[in-house]
Tab-separated table of C-alpha atoms in Angstrom:
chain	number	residue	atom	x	y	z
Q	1	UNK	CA	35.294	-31.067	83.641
Q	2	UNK	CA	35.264	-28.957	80.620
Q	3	UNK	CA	36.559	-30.195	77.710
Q	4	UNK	CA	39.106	-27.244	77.256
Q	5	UNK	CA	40.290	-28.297	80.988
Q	6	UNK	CA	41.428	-31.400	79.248
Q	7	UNK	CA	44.896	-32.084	79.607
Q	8	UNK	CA	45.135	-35.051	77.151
Q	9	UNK	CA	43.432	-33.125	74.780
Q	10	UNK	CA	45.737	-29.558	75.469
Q	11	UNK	CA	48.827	-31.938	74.989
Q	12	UNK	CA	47.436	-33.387	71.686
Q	13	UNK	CA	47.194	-30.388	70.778
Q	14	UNK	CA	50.263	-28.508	71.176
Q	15	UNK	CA	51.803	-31.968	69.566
Q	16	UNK	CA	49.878	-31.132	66.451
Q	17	UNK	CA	51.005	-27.456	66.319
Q	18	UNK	CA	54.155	-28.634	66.514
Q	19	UNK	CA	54.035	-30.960	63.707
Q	20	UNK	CA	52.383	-28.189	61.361
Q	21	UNK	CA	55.186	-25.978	61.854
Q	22	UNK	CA	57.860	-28.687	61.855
Q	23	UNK	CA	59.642	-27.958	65.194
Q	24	UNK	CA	59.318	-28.202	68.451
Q	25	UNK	CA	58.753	-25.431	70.704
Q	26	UNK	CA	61.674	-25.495	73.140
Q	27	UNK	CA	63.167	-22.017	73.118
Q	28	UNK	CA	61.699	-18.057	72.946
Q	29	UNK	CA	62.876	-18.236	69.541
Q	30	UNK	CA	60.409	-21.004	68.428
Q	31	UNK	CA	58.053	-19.339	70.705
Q	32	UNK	CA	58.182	-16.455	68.444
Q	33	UNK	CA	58.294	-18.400	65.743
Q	34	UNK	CA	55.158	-20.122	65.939
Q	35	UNK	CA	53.192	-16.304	66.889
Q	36	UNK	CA	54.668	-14.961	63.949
Q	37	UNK	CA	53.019	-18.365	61.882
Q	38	UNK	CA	49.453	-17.850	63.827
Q	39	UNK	CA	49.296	-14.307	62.583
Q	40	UNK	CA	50.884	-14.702	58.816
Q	41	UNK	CA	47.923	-17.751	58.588
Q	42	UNK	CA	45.095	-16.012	60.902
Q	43	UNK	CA	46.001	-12.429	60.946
Q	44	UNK	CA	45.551	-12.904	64.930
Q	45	UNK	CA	47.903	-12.054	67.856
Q	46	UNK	CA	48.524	-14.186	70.580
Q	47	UNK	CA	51.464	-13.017	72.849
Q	48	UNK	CA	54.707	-15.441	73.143
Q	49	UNK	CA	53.916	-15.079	76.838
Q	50	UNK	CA	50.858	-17.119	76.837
Q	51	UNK	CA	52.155	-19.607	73.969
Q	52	UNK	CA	54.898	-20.254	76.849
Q	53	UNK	CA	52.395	-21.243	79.320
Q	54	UNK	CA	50.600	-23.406	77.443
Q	55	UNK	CA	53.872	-25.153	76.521
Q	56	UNK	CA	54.614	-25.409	79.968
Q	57	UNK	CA	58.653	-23.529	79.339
Q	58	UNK	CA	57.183	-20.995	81.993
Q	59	UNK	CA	55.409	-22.332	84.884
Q	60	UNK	CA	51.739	-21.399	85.672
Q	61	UNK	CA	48.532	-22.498	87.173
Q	62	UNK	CA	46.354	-20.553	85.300
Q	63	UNK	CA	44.320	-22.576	82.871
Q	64	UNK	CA	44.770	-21.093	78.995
Q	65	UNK	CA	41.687	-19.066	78.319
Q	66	UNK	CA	39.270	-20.634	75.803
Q	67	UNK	CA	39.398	-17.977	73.206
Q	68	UNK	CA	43.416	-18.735	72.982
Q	69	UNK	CA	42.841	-22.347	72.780
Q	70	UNK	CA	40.640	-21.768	69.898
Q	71	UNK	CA	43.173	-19.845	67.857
Q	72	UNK	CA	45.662	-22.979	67.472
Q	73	UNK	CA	42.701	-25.164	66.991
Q	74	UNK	CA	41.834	-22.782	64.301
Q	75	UNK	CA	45.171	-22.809	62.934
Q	76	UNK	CA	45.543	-26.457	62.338
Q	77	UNK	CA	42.145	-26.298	60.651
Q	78	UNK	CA	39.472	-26.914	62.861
Q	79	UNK	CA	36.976	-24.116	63.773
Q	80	UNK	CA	37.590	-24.266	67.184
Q	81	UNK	CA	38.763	-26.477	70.530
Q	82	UNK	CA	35.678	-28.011	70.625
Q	83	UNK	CA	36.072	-29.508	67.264
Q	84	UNK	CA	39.766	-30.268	67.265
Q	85	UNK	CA	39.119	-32.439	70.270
Q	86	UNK	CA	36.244	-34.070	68.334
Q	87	UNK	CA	38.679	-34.049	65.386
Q	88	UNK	CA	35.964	-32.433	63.036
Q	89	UNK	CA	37.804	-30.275	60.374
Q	90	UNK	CA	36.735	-27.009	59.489
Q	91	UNK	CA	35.956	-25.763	55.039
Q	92	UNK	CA	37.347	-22.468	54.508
Q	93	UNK	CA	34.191	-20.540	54.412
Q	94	UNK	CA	33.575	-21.788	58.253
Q	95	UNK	CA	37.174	-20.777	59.199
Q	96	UNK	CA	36.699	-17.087	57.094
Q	97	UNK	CA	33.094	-16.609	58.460
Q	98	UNK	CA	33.919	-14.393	61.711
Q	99	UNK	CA	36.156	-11.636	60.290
Q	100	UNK	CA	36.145	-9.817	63.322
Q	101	UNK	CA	37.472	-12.459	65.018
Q	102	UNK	CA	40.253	-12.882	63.142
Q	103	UNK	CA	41.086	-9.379	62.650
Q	104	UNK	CA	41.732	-7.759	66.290
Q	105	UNK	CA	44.113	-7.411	69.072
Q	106	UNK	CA	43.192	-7.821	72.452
Q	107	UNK	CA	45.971	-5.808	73.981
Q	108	UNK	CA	46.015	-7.847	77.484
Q	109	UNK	CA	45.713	-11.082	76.193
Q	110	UNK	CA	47.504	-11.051	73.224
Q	111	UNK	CA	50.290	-8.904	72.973
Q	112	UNK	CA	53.778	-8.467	75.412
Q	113	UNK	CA	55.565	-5.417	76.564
Q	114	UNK	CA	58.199	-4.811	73.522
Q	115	UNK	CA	56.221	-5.742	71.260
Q	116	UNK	CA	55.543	-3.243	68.076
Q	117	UNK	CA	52.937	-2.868	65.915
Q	118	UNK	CA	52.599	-0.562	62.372
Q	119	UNK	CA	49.118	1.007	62.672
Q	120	UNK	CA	48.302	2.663	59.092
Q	121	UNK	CA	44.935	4.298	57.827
Q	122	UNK	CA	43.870	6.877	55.409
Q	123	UNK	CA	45.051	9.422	53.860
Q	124	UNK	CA	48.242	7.791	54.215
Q	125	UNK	CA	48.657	7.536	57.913
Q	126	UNK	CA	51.227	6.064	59.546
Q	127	UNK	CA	52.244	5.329	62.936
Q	128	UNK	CA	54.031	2.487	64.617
Q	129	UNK	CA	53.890	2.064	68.567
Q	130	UNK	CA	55.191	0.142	70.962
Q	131	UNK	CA	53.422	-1.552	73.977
Q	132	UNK	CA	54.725	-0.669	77.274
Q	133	UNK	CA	52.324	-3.198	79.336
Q	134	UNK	CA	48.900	-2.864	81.032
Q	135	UNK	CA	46.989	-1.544	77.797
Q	136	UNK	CA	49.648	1.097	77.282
Q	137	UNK	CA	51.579	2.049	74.128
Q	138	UNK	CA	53.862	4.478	72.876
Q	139	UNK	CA	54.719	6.415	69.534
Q	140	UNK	CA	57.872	5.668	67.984
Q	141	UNK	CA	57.292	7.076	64.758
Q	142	UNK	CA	54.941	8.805	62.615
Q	143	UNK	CA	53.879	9.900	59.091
Q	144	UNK	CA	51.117	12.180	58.506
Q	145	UNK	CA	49.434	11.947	61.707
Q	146	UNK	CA	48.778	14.219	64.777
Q	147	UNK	CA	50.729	11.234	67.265
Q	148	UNK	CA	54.356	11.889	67.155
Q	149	UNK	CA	57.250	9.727	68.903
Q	150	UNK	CA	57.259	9.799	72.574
Q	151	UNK	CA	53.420	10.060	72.814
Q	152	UNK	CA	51.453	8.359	75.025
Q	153	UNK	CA	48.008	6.597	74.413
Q	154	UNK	CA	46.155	4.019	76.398
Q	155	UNK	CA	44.014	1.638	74.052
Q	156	UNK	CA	42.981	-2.033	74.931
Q	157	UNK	CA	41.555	-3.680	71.763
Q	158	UNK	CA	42.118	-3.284	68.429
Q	159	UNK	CA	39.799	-4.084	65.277
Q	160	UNK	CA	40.944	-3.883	61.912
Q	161	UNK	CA	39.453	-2.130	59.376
Q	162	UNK	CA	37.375	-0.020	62.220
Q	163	UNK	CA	38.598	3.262	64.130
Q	164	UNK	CA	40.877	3.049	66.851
Q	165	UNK	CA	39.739	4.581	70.012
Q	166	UNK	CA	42.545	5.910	72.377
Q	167	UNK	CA	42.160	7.505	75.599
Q	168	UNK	CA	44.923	8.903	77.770
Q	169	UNK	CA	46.501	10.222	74.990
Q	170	UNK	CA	49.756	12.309	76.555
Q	171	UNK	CA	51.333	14.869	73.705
Q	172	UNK	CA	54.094	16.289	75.372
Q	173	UNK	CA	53.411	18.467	78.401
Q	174	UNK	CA	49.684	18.491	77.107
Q	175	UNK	CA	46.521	17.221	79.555
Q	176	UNK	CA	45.570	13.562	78.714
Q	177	UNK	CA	42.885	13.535	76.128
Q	178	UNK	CA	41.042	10.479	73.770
Q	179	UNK	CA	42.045	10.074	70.230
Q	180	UNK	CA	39.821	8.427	67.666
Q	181	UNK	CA	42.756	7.127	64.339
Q	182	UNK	CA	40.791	6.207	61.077
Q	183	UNK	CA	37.474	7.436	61.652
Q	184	UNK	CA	36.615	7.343	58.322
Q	185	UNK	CA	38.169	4.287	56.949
Q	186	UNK	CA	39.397	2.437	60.007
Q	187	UNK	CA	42.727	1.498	61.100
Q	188	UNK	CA	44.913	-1.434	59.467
Q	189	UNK	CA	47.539	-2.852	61.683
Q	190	UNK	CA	50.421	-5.406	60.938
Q	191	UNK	CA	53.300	-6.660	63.433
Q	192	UNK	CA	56.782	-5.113	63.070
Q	193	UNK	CA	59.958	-7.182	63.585
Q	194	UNK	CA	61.531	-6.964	67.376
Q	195	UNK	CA	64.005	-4.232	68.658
């Protein structure tokens, strides 16, 4: 069995996240809570959806995918699930020495429908979507940029600091098209609070 299989080990763990942020995770308001603490510390997204399931608050039989496991081992310190369960502790230049990692979205896996994110790159650019589900988002406002609310765009991972490919981009009655946002300098992105 692999050690990320482990259930002793998954329940330790979720036990230790809990003690770090000094609550226990019993509600969707701690839920949020503790995604909103993962990506103030990490600058990663994990969705509230999957944080549920690994809590067990929403039933599922679907093991937690390694990568996600990783993250809260990587918040409490460690550089990964493989060294939290061997309770090795991680220096800072081990946890900062994948930025990509820790600076992208994958849309499936880590964000929910509702959720809204402020997507900014140069010359002051501006534009802050929401995610509709199944790698779809839409524009609810803009500054500066070509996307205006009520487009459409499909887009399944984000990297920061790199251009943001879109495809399926809808502009009003206008043929789908792709979209490339921050060619130049790449695209910053930060959460914005719920609706």
């Amino acid at each position: 069995m692999e050690k990320y299989n482990d259930t002793q080990t998954k329940s330790r763990l979720c036990a230790e996240v809990e003690a770090a942020i000094g609550r226990k995770l019993a509600t969707p308001k701690d839920f949020d809570f503790l995604r909103n603490q993962i990506f103030s510390r990490l600058h990663i997204f994990i969705s509230a959806t999957t944080l549920k399931r690994i809590w067990g608050y929403l039933p599922d039989d679907v093991s937690p995918r390694r990568s996600t496991l990783d993250i809260l081992a990587r918040y409490l310190g460690y550089i990964d699930y493989d060294t939290f369960a061997t309770g090795v502790t991680a220096t800072d230049d081990e946890l900062s020495s994948n930025p990509i990692m820790s600076r992208r979205i994958d849309v499936e896996e880590q964000l929910d429908p509702g959720d809204r994110i402020r997507l900014t790159w140069q010359p002051g650019r501006v534009c802050d979507v929401e995610y509709r589900g199944s790698n779809a988002f839409e524009v609810v406002a803009s500054q500066g940029t070509r996307l205006k609310p009520g487009d459409t765009f499909k887009c399944a991972l984000i990297i920061e600091a790199e251009p943001l490919y879109i495809d399926h981009l809808v502009t009003g009655d206008s043929a789908p098209t792709a979209y490339v946002c921050g060619k130049k300098s790449g695209v910053c992105y930060e959460p914005l609070p719920p609706q």
